[in-house]
Coordinates of C-alpha atoms in Angstrom, one line a residue:
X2 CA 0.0 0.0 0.0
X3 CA 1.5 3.4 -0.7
X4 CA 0.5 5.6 2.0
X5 CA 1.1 9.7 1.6
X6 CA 1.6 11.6 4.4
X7 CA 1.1 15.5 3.0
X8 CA 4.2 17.8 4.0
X9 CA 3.5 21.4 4.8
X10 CA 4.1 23.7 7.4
X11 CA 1.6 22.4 9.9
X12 CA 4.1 19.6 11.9
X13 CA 3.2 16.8 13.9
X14 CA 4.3 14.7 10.9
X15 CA 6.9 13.1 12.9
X16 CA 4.6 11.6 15.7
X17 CA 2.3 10.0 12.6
X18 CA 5.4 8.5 11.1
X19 CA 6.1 7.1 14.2
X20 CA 2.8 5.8 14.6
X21 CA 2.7 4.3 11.2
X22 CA 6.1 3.1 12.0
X23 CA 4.5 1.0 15.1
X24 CA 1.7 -1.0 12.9
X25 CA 4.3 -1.7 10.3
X26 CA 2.9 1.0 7.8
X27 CA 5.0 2.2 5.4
X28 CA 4.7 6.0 3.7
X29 CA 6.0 8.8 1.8
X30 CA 6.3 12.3 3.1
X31 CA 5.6 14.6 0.2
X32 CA 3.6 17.7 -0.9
X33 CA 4.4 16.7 -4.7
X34 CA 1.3 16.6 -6.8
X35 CA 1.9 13.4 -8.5
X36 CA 3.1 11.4 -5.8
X37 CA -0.1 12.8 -3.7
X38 CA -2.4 11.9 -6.0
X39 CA -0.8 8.3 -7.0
X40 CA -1.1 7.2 -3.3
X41 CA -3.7 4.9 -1.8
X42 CA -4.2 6.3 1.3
X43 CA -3.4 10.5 2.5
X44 CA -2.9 11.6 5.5
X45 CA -3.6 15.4 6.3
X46 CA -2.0 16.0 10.1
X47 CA -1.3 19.5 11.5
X48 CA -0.4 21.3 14.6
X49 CA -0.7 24.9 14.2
X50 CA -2.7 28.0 13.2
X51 CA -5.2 27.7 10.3
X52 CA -4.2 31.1 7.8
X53 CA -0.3 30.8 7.5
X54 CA -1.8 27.0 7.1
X55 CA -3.8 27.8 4.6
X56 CA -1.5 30.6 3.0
X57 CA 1.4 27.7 2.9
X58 CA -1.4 25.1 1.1
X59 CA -2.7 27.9 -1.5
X60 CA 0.9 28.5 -2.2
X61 CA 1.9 25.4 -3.4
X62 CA -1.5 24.7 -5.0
X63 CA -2.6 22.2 -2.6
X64 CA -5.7 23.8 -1.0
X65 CA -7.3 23.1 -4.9
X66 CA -5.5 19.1 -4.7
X67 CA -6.5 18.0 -1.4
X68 CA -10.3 18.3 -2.2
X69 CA -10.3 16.8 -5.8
X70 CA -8.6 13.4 -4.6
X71 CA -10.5 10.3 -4.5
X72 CA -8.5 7.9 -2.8
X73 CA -9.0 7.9 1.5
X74 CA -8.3 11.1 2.9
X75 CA -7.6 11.2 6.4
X76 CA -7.0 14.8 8.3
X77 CA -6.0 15.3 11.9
X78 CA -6.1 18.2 14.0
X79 CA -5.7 21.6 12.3
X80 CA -6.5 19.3 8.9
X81 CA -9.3 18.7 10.2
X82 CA -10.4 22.2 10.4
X83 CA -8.2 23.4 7.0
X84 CA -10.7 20.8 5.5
X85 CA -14.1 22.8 6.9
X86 CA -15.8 25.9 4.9
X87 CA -14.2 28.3 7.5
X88 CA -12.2 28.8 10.7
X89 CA -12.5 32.0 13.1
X90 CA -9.1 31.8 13.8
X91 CA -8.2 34.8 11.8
X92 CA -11.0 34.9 9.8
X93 CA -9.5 32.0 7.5
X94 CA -11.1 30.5 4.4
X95 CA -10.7 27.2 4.4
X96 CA -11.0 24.2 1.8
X97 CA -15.1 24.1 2.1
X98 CA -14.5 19.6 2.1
X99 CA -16.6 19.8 5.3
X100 CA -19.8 22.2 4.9
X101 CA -19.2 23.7 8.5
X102 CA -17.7 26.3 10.4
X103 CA -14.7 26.0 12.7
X104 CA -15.1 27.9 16.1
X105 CA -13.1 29.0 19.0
X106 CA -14.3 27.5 22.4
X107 CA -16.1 29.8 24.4
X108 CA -14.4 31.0 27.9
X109 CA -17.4 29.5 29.2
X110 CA -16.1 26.0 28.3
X111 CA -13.4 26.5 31.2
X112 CA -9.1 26.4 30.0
X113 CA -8.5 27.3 26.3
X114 CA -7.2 25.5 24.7
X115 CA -9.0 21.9 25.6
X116 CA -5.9 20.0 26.6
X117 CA -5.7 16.4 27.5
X118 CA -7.9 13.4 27.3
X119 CA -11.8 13.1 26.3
X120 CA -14.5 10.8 25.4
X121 CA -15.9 10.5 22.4
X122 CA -19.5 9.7 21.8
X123 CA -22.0 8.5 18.7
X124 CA -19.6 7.4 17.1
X125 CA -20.8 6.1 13.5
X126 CA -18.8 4.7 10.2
X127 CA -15.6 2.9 9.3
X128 CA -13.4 4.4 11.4
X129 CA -15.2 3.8 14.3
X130 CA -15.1 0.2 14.1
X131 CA -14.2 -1.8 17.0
X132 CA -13.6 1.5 19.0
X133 CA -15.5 1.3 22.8
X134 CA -18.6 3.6 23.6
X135 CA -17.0 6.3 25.4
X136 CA -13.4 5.9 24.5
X137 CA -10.8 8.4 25.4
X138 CA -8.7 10.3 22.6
X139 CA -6.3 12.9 23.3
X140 CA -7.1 16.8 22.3
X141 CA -4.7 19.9 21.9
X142 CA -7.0 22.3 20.2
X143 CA -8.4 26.1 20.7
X144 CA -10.9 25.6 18.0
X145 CA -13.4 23.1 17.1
X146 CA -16.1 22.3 14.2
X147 CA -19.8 22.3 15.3
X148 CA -22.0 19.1 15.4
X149 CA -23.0 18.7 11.7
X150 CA -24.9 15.6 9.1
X151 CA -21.2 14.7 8.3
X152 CA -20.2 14.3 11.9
X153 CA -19.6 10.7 12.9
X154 CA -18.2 11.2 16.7
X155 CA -18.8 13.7 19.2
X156 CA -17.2 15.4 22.0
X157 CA -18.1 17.7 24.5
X158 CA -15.8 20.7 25.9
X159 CA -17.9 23.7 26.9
X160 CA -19.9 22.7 24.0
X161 CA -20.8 19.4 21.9
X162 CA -18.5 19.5 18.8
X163 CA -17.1 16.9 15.6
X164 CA -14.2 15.1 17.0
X165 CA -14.6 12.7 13.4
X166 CA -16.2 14.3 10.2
X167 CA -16.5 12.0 7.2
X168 CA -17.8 12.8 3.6
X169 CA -17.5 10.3 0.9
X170 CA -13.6 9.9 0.6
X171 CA -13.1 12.2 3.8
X172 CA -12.4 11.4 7.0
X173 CA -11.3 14.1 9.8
X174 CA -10.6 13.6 13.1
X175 CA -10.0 16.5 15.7
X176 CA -8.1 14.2 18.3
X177 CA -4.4 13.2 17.9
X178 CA -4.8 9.4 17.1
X179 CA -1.4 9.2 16.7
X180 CA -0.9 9.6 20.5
X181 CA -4.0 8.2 21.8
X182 CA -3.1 4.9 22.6
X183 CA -4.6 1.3 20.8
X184 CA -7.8 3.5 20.4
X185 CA -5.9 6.1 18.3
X186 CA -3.9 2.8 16.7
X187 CA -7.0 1.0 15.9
X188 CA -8.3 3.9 13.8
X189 CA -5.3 4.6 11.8
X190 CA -5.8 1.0 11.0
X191 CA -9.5 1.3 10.6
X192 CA -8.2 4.2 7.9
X193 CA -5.5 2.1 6.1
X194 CA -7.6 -1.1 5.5
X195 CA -10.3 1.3 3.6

């Protein structure tokens, strides 16, 4: 299986690699076109903020690749979000894969950013398979993308909100699977046996 993991300036590529790595996946880190769209699997992580995200994607012309591939996309984190219509955090544009808006926790919803562990609930599709009711993922975010028809896990932090999205080829997670354990592991493997 050729398995893409998409370089750009959003990094927590090295802790996927070394999750890969530890289920014996192997992968290319790239952000050329061809090699992108020849893979079987992509993998969208990011740590970061959402416009120089964005500004580094339209840049090298992948903001218009990631949403015309058909293979299994998978986006973590800020990919998540860079894969939603629109983030508040500054007032960024996004790729519009997801038809929903990405917001900032309210102060209401206690320390921001939501750090640590969390359960998950109604969960639904692939990715969820074989994952416990109520299983714990870990979270480093400021920003989150409501409740919406594509969401197929929720979370609550101050407010309910998609920790999974999927749409068609799409999948999205707002968590860090590739720290969360053999609940994270099992859906990176849920992902790669698409």
């Amino acid at each position: 299986m050729n398995t893409v993991i998409i370089k750009y300036n959003a990094g927590n590529v090295q802790s996927v690699m070394y999750a890969l790595e530890r289920i014996g996946a192997s992968y290319t880190l790239t952000d050329d076109e061809a090699a992108i769209r020849a893979a079987d699997k992509v993998i969208f992580p990011g740590v970061g903020e959402a416009s120089t995200a964005m500004a580094y994607l339209r840049e090298r012309g992948l903001d218009k690749l990631i949403p015309s591939l058909k293979q299994p996309v998978l986006g973590t984190c800020v990919g998540m979000q860079l894969m939603c219509r629109y983030s508040e955090e500054n007032d960024t544009a996004c790729m519009g894969i997801f038809d929903i808006d990405v917001r900032r926790f309210p102060a209401s919803a206690g320390k921001v950013p939501h750090t640590g562990w969390n359960s998950l609930h109604s969960l639904r599709g692939p990715l969820a398979e074989g994952i416990p009711p109520e299983a714990y993922m870990y979270f480093v975010h400021s920003y989150a993308a409501d409740v919406c028809p594509d969401t197929t896990a929720i979370c609550d932090y101050g407010r309910p909100f998609s920790a999974m999205l999927q749409k068609d080829n799409f999948y999205a997670a707002q968590f860090h699977a590739e720290i969360s354990g053999n609940v994270g592991q099992r859906i990176l493997e849920n992902f790669l046996t698409l």
